[in-house]
mmCIF file of C-alpha atoms in Angstrom:
data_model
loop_
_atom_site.group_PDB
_atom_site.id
_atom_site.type_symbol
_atom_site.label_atom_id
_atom_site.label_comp_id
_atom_site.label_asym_id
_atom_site.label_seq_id
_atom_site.Cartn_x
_atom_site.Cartn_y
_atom_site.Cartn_z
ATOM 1 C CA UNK A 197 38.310 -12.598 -35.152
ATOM 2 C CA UNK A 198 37.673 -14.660 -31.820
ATOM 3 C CA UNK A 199 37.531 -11.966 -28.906
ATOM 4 C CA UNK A 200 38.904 -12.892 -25.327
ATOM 5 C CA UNK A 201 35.731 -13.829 -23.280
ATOM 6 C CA UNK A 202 37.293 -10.444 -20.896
ATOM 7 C CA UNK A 203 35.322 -8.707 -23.328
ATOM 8 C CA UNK A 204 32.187 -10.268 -22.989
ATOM 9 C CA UNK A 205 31.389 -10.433 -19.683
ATOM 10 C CA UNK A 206 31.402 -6.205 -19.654
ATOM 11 C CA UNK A 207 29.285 -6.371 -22.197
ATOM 12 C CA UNK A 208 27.096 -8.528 -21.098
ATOM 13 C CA UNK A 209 26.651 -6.827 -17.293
ATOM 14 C CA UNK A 210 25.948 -3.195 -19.147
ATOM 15 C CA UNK A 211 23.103 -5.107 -21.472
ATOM 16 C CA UNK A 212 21.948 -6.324 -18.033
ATOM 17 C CA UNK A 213 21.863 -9.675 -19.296
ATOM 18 C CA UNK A 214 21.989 -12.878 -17.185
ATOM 19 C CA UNK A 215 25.483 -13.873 -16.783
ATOM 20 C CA UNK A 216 24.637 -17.681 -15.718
ATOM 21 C CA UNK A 217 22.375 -17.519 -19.140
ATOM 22 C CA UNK A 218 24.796 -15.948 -21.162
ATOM 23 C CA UNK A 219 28.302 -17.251 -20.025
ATOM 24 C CA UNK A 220 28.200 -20.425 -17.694
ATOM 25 C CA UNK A 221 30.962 -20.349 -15.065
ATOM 26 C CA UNK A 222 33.057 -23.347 -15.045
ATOM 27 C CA UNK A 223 32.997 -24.801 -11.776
ATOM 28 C CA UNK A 224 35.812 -26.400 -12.375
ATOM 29 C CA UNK A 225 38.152 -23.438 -13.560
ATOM 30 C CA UNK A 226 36.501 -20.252 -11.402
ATOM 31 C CA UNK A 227 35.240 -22.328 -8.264
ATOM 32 C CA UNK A 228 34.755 -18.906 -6.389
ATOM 33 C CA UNK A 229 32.979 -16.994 -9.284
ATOM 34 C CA UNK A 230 30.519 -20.010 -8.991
ATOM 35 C CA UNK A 231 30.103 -19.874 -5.184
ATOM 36 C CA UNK A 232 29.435 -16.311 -5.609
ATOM 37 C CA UNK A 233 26.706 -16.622 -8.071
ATOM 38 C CA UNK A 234 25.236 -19.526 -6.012
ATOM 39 C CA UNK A 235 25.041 -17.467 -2.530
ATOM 40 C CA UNK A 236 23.953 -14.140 -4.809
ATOM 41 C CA UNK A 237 21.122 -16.617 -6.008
ATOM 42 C CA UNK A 238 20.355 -17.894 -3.242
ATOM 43 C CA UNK A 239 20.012 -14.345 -1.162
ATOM 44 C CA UNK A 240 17.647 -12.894 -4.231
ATOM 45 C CA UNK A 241 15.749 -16.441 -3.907
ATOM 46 C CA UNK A 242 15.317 -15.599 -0.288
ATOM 47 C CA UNK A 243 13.972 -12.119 -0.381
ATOM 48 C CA UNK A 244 11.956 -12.456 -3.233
ATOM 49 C CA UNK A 245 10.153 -15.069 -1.285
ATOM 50 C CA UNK A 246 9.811 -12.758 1.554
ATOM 51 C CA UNK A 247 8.095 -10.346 -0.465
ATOM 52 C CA UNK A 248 5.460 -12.591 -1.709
ATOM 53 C CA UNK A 249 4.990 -14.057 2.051
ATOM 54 C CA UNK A 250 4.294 -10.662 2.913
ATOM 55 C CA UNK A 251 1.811 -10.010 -0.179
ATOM 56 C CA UNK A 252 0.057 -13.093 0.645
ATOM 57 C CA UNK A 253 -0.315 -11.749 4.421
ATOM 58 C CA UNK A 254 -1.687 -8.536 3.312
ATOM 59 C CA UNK A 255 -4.316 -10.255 1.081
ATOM 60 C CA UNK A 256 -5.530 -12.385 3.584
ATOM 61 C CA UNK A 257 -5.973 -9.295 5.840
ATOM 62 C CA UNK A 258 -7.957 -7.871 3.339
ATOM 63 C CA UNK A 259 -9.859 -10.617 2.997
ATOM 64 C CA UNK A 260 -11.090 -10.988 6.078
ATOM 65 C CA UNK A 261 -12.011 -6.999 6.546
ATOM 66 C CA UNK A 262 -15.676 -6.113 5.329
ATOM 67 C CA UNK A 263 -15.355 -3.488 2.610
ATOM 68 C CA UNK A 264 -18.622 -1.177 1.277
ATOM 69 C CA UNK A 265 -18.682 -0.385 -2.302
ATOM 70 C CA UNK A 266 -19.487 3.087 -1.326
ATOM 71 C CA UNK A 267 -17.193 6.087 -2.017
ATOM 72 C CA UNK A 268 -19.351 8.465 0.464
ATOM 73 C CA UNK A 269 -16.077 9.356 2.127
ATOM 74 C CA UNK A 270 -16.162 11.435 5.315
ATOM 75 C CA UNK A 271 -14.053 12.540 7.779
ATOM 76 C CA UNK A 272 -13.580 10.294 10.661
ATOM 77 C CA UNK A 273 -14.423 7.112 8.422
ATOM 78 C CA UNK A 274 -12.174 4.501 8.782
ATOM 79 C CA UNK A 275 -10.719 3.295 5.105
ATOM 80 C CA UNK A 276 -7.899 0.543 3.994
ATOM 81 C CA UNK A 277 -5.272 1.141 1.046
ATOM 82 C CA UNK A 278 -5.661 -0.587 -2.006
ATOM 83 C CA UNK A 279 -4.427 -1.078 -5.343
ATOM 84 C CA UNK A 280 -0.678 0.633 -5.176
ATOM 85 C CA UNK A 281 1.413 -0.232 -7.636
ATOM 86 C CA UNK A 282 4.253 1.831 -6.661
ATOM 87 C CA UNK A 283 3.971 1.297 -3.197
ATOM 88 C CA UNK A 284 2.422 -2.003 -2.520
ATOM 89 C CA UNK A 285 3.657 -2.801 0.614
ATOM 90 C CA UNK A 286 0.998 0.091 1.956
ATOM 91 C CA UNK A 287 -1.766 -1.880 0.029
ATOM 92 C CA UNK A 288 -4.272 -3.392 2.957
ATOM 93 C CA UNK A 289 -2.884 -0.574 5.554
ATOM 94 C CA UNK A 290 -5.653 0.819 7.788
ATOM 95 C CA UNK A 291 -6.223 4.705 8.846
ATOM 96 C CA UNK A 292 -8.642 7.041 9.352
ATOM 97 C CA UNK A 293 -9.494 9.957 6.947
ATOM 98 C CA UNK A 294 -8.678 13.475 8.087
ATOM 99 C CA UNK A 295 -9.174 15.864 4.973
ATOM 100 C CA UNK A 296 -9.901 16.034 1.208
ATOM 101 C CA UNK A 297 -6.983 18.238 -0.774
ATOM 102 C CA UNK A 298 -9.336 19.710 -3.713
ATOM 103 C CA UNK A 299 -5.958 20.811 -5.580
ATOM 104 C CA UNK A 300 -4.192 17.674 -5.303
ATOM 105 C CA UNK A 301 -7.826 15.516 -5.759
ATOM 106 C CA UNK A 302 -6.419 13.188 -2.503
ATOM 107 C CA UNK A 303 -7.917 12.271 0.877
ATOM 108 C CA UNK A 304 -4.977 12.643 3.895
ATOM 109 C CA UNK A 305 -5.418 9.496 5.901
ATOM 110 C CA UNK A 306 -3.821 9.306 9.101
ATOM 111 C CA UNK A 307 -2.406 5.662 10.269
ATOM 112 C CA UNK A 308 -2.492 4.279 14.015
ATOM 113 C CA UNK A 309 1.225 5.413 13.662
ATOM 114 C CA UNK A 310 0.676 9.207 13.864
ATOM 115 C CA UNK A 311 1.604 9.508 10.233
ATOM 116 C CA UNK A 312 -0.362 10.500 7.534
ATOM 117 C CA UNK A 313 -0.286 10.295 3.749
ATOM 118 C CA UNK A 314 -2.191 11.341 0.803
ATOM 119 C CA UNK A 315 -4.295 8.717 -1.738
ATOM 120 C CA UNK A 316 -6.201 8.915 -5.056
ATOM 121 C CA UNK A 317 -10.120 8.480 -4.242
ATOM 122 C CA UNK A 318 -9.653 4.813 -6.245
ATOM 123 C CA UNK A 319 -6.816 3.820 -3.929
ATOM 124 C CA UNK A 320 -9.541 3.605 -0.887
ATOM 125 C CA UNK A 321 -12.197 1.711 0.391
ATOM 126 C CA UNK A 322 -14.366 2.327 3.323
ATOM 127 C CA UNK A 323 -14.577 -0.636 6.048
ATOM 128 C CA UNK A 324 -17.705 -1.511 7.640
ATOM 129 C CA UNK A 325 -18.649 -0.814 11.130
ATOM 130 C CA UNK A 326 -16.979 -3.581 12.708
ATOM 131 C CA UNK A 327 -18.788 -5.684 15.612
ATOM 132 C CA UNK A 328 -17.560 -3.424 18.507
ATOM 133 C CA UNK A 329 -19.584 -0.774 17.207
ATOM 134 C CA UNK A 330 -22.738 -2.348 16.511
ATOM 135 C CA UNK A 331 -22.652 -4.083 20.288
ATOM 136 C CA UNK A 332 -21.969 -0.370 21.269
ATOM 137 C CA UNK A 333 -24.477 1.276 19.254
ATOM 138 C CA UNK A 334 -27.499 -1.244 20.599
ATOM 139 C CA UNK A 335 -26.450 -1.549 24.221
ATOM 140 C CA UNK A 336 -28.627 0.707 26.548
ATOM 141 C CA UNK A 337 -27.588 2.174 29.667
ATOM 142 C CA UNK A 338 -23.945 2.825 29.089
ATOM 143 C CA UNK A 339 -23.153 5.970 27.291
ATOM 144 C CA UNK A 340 -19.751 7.030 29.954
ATOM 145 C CA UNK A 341 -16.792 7.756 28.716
ATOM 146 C CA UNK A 342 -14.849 4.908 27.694
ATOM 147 C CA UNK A 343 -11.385 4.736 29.571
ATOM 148 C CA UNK A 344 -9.448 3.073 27.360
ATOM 149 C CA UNK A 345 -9.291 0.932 24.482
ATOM 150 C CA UNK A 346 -6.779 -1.804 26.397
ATOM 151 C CA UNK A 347 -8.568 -4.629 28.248
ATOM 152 C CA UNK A 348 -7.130 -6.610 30.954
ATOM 153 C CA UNK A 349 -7.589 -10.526 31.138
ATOM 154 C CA UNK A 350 -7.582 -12.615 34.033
ATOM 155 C CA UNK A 351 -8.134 -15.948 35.409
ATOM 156 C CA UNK A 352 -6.342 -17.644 31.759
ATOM 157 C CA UNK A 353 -5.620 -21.263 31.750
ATOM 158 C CA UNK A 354 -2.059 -22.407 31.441
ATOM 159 C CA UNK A 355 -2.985 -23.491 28.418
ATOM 160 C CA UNK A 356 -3.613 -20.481 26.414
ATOM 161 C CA UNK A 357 -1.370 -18.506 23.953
ATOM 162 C CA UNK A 358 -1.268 -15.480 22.449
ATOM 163 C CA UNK A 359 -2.334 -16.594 19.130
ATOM 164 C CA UNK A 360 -5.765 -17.911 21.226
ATOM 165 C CA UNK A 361 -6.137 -14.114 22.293
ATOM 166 C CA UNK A 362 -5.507 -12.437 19.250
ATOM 167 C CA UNK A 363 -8.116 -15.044 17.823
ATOM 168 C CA UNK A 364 -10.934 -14.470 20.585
ATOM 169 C CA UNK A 365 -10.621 -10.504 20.567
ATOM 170 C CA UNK A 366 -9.920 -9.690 16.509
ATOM 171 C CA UNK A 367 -13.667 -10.866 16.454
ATOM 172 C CA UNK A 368 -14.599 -8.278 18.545
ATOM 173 C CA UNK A 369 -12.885 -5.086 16.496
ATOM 174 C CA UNK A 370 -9.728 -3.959 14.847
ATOM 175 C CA UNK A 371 -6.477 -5.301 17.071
ATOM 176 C CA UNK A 372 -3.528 -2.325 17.683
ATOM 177 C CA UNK A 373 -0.106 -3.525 16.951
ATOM 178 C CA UNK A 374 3.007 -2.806 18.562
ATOM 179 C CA UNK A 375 5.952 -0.865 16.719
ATOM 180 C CA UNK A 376 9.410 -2.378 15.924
ATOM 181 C CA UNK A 377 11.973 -0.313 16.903
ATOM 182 C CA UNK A 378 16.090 -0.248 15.809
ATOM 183 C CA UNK A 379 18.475 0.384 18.396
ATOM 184 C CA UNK A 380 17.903 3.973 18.349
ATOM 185 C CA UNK A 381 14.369 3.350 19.447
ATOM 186 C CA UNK A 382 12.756 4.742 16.103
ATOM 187 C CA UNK A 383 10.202 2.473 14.475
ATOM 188 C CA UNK A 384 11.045 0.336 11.451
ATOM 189 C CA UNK A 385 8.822 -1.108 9.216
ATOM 190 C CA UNK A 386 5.127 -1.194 8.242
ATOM 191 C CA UNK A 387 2.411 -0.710 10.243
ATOM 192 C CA UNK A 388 0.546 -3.663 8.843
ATOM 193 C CA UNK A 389 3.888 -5.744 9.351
ATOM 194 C CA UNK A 390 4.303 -4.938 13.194
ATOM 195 C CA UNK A 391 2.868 -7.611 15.908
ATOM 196 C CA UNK A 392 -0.311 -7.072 17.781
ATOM 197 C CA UNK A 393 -0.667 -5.388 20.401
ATOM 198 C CA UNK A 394 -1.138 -9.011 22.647
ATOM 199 C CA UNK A 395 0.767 -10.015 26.014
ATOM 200 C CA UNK A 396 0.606 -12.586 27.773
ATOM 201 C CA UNK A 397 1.672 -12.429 31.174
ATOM 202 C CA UNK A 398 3.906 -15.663 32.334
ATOM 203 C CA UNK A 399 2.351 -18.135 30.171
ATOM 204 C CA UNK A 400 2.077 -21.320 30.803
ATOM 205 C CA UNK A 401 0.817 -20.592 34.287
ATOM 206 C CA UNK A 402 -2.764 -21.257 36.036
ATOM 207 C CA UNK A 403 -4.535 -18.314 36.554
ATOM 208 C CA UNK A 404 -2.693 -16.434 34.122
ATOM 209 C CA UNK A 405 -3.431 -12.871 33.207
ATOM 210 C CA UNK A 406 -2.823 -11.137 29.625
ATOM 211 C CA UNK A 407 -3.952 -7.423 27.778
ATOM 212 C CA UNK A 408 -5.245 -6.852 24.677
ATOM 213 C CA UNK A 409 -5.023 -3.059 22.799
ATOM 214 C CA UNK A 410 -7.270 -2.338 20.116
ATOM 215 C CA UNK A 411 -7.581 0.448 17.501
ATOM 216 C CA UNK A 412 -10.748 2.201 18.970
ATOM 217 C CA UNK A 413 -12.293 2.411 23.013
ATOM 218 C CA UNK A 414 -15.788 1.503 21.564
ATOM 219 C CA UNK A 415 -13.997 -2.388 21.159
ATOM 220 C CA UNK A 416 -12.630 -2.412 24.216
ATOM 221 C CA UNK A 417 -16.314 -2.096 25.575
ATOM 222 C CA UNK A 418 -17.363 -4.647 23.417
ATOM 223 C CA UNK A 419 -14.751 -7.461 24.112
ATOM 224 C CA UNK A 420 -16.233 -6.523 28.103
ATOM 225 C CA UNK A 421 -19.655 -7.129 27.199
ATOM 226 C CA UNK A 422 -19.008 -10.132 25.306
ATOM 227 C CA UNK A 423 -16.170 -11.946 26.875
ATOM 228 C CA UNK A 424 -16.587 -11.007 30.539
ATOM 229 C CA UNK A 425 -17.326 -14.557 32.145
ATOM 230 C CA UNK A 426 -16.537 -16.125 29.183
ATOM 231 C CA UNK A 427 -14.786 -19.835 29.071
ATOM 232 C CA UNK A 428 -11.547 -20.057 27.396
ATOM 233 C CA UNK A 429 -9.536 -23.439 27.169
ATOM 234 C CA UNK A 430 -11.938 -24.783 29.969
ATOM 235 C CA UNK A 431 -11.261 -21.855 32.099
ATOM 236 C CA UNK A 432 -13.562 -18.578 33.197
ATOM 237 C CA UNK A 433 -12.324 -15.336 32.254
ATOM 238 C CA UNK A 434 -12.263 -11.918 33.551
ATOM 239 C CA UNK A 435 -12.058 -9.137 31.379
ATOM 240 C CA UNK A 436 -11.791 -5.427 32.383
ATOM 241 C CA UNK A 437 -10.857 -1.802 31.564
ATOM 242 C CA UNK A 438 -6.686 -1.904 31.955
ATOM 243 C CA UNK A 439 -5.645 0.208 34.846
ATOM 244 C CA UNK A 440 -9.220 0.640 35.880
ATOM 245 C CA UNK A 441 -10.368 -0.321 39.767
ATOM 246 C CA UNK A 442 -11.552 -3.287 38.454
ATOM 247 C CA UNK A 443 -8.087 -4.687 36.986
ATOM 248 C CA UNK A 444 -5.884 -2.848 39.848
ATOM 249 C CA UNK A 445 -8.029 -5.166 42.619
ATOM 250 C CA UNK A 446 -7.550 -7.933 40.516
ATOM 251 C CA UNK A 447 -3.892 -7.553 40.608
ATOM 252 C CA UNK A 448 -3.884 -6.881 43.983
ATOM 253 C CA UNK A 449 -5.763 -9.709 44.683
ATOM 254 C CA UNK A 450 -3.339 -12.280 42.750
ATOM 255 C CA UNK A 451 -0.335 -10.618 44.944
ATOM 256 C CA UNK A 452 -2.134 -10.908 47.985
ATOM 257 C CA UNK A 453 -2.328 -14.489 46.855
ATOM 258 C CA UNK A 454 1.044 -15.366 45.722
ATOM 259 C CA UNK A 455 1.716 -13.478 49.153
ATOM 260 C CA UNK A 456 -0.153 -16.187 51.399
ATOM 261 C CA UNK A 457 1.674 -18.878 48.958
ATOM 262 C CA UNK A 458 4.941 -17.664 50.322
ATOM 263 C CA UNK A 459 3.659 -17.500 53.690
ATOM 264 C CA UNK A 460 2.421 -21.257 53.728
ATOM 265 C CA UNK A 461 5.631 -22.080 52.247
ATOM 266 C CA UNK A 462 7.502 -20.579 54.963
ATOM 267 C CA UNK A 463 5.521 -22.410 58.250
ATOM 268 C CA UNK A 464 5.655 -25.718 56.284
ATOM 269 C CA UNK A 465 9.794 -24.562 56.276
ATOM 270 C CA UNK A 466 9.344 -23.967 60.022
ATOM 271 C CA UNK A 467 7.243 -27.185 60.969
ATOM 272 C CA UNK A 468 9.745 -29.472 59.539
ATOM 273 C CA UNK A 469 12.251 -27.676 61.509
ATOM 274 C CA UNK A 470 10.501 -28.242 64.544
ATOM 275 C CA UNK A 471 9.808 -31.957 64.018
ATOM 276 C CA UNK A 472 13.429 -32.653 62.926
ATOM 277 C CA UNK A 473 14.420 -30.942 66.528
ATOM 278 C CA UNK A 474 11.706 -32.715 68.214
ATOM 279 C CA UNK A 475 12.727 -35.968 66.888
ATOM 280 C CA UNK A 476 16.486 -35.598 67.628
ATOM 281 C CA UNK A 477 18.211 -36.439 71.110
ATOM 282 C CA UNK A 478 19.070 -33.403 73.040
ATOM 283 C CA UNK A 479 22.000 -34.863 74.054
ATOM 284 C CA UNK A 480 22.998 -34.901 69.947
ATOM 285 C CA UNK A 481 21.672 -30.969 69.461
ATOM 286 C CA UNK A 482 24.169 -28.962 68.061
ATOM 287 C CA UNK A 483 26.469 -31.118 66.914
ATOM 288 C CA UNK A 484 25.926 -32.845 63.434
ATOM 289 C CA UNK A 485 24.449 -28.696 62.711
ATOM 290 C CA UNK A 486 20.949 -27.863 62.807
ATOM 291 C CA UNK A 487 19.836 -29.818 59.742
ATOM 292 C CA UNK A 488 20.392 -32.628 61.033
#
């Protein structure tokens, strides 16, 4: 007995089959039925490359991160998660490990977000000491307390961009990043997604000043020691503790400067005043306006 196709397509949605595989839509007899199934195609299309640009982002950070073979995990080390399968989106994550639960057999590791979860022992690996702390750990003569772990940039040629910052300092040590709020103001996202923490003060402009955060204060020292005087796009940089004397003076220095700018502007305003009235008949003064 042939059976209404009404009865199929139930069927066929509860078995979780593929309708398109299954039951072709007729363009031609259910022309929005086949619209929807193109834009419902399309969307899954969409986010399922999404996910894979953002797998292929977190393997290339991984890549590029130095990784021991040890497991002598101790507090304080700095690890990266690896290997979820539930939760891969975590996988390539960075945080610091706080304590070992014996019942539950899982290091707490605390990310740069102020959370912390709980991993299996094979879901970790310990990062090497990254260049900021070797500079720090062989340079003599400097063992105050580090300020803070932003840096200030000056003197940056119009030239540069952010991605030419991140790229100069990520050599240095681990880059913060910035979270992604809603509209509430909470955070959304993953860490590892959100953008570094970079700025770039009115690009495009000579002179140009920027920050860079990192994870740790022992980079910050580092990207002093090494950049400090360094050329960047043709241009000298300065590069300081952020809100230190150093970076305050430099700021005030750049007002003072855009300061005289003004003030040159303003006499060259007033000489060509004073020409213009020197140039025109008294007899005239006054009455085509003072422009004139």
């Amino acid at each position: 007995q042939e059976r209404h196709p009404i009865q199929v397509w139930p069927f066929l949605l509860i078995a979780g089959l593929p309708l398109r595989a299954m039951a072709p839509i007729d363009a031609s007899k259910d022309p929005e039925a086949y619209a929807k199934y193109n834009k419902e195609r399309a969307e899954k299309l969409k986010k399922q490359k999404e996910v894979d640009k953002q797998a292929e982002e977190r393997e290339a950070r991984l890549n590029k991160l130095k990784l021991t073979g040890s497991k002598d995990f101790k507090v304080g080390a700095q690890v990266v998660v690896v290997g979820l399968q539930k939760n891969p989106e975590k996988n390539g994550s960075l945080g610091t490990l706080q304590n070992y639960n014996v019942e539950k057999e899982r290091w707490a590791v605390e990310f740069h977000t102020g959370s912390t979860n709980n991993f299996k022992t094979e879901n970790l690996q310990l990062v090497e000491s990254s260049p900021a702390e070797a500079a720090a750990s062989t340079t003599e003569g400097d063992e105050g307390e580090i300020p803070t772990s932003k840096v200030y940039i000056t003197g940056l040629a119009a030239a540069t961009t952010v991605e030419d910052l991140i790229k100069l300092f990520s050599s240095i040590g681990m880059l913060d990043r910035e979270p992604v709020r809603n509209a509430k103001g909470k955070s959304k996202g993953y860490q590892d997604e959100w953008p570094f923490a970079v700025k770039l003060y009115k690009p495009g402009q000579e002179n140009g000043d920027g920050s860079v955060n990192f994870v740790d204060k022992v980079a910050a020292r580092a990207a002093i020691k090494t950049y400090n005087g360094h050329s960047l796009k043709g241009s000298v940089i300065t590069v300081q503790y952020a809100g230190g004397e150093g970076a305050k003076e430099a700021a005030e220095a750049k007002m003072r400067k855009r300061s005289r700018s003004r003030d040159r502007l303003a006499e060259l305003d007033r000489l060509k005043k004073k020409l213009k009235d020197e140039e025109r008949p008294k007899e005239l003064a006054g009455i085509f306006g003072p422009d004139i």
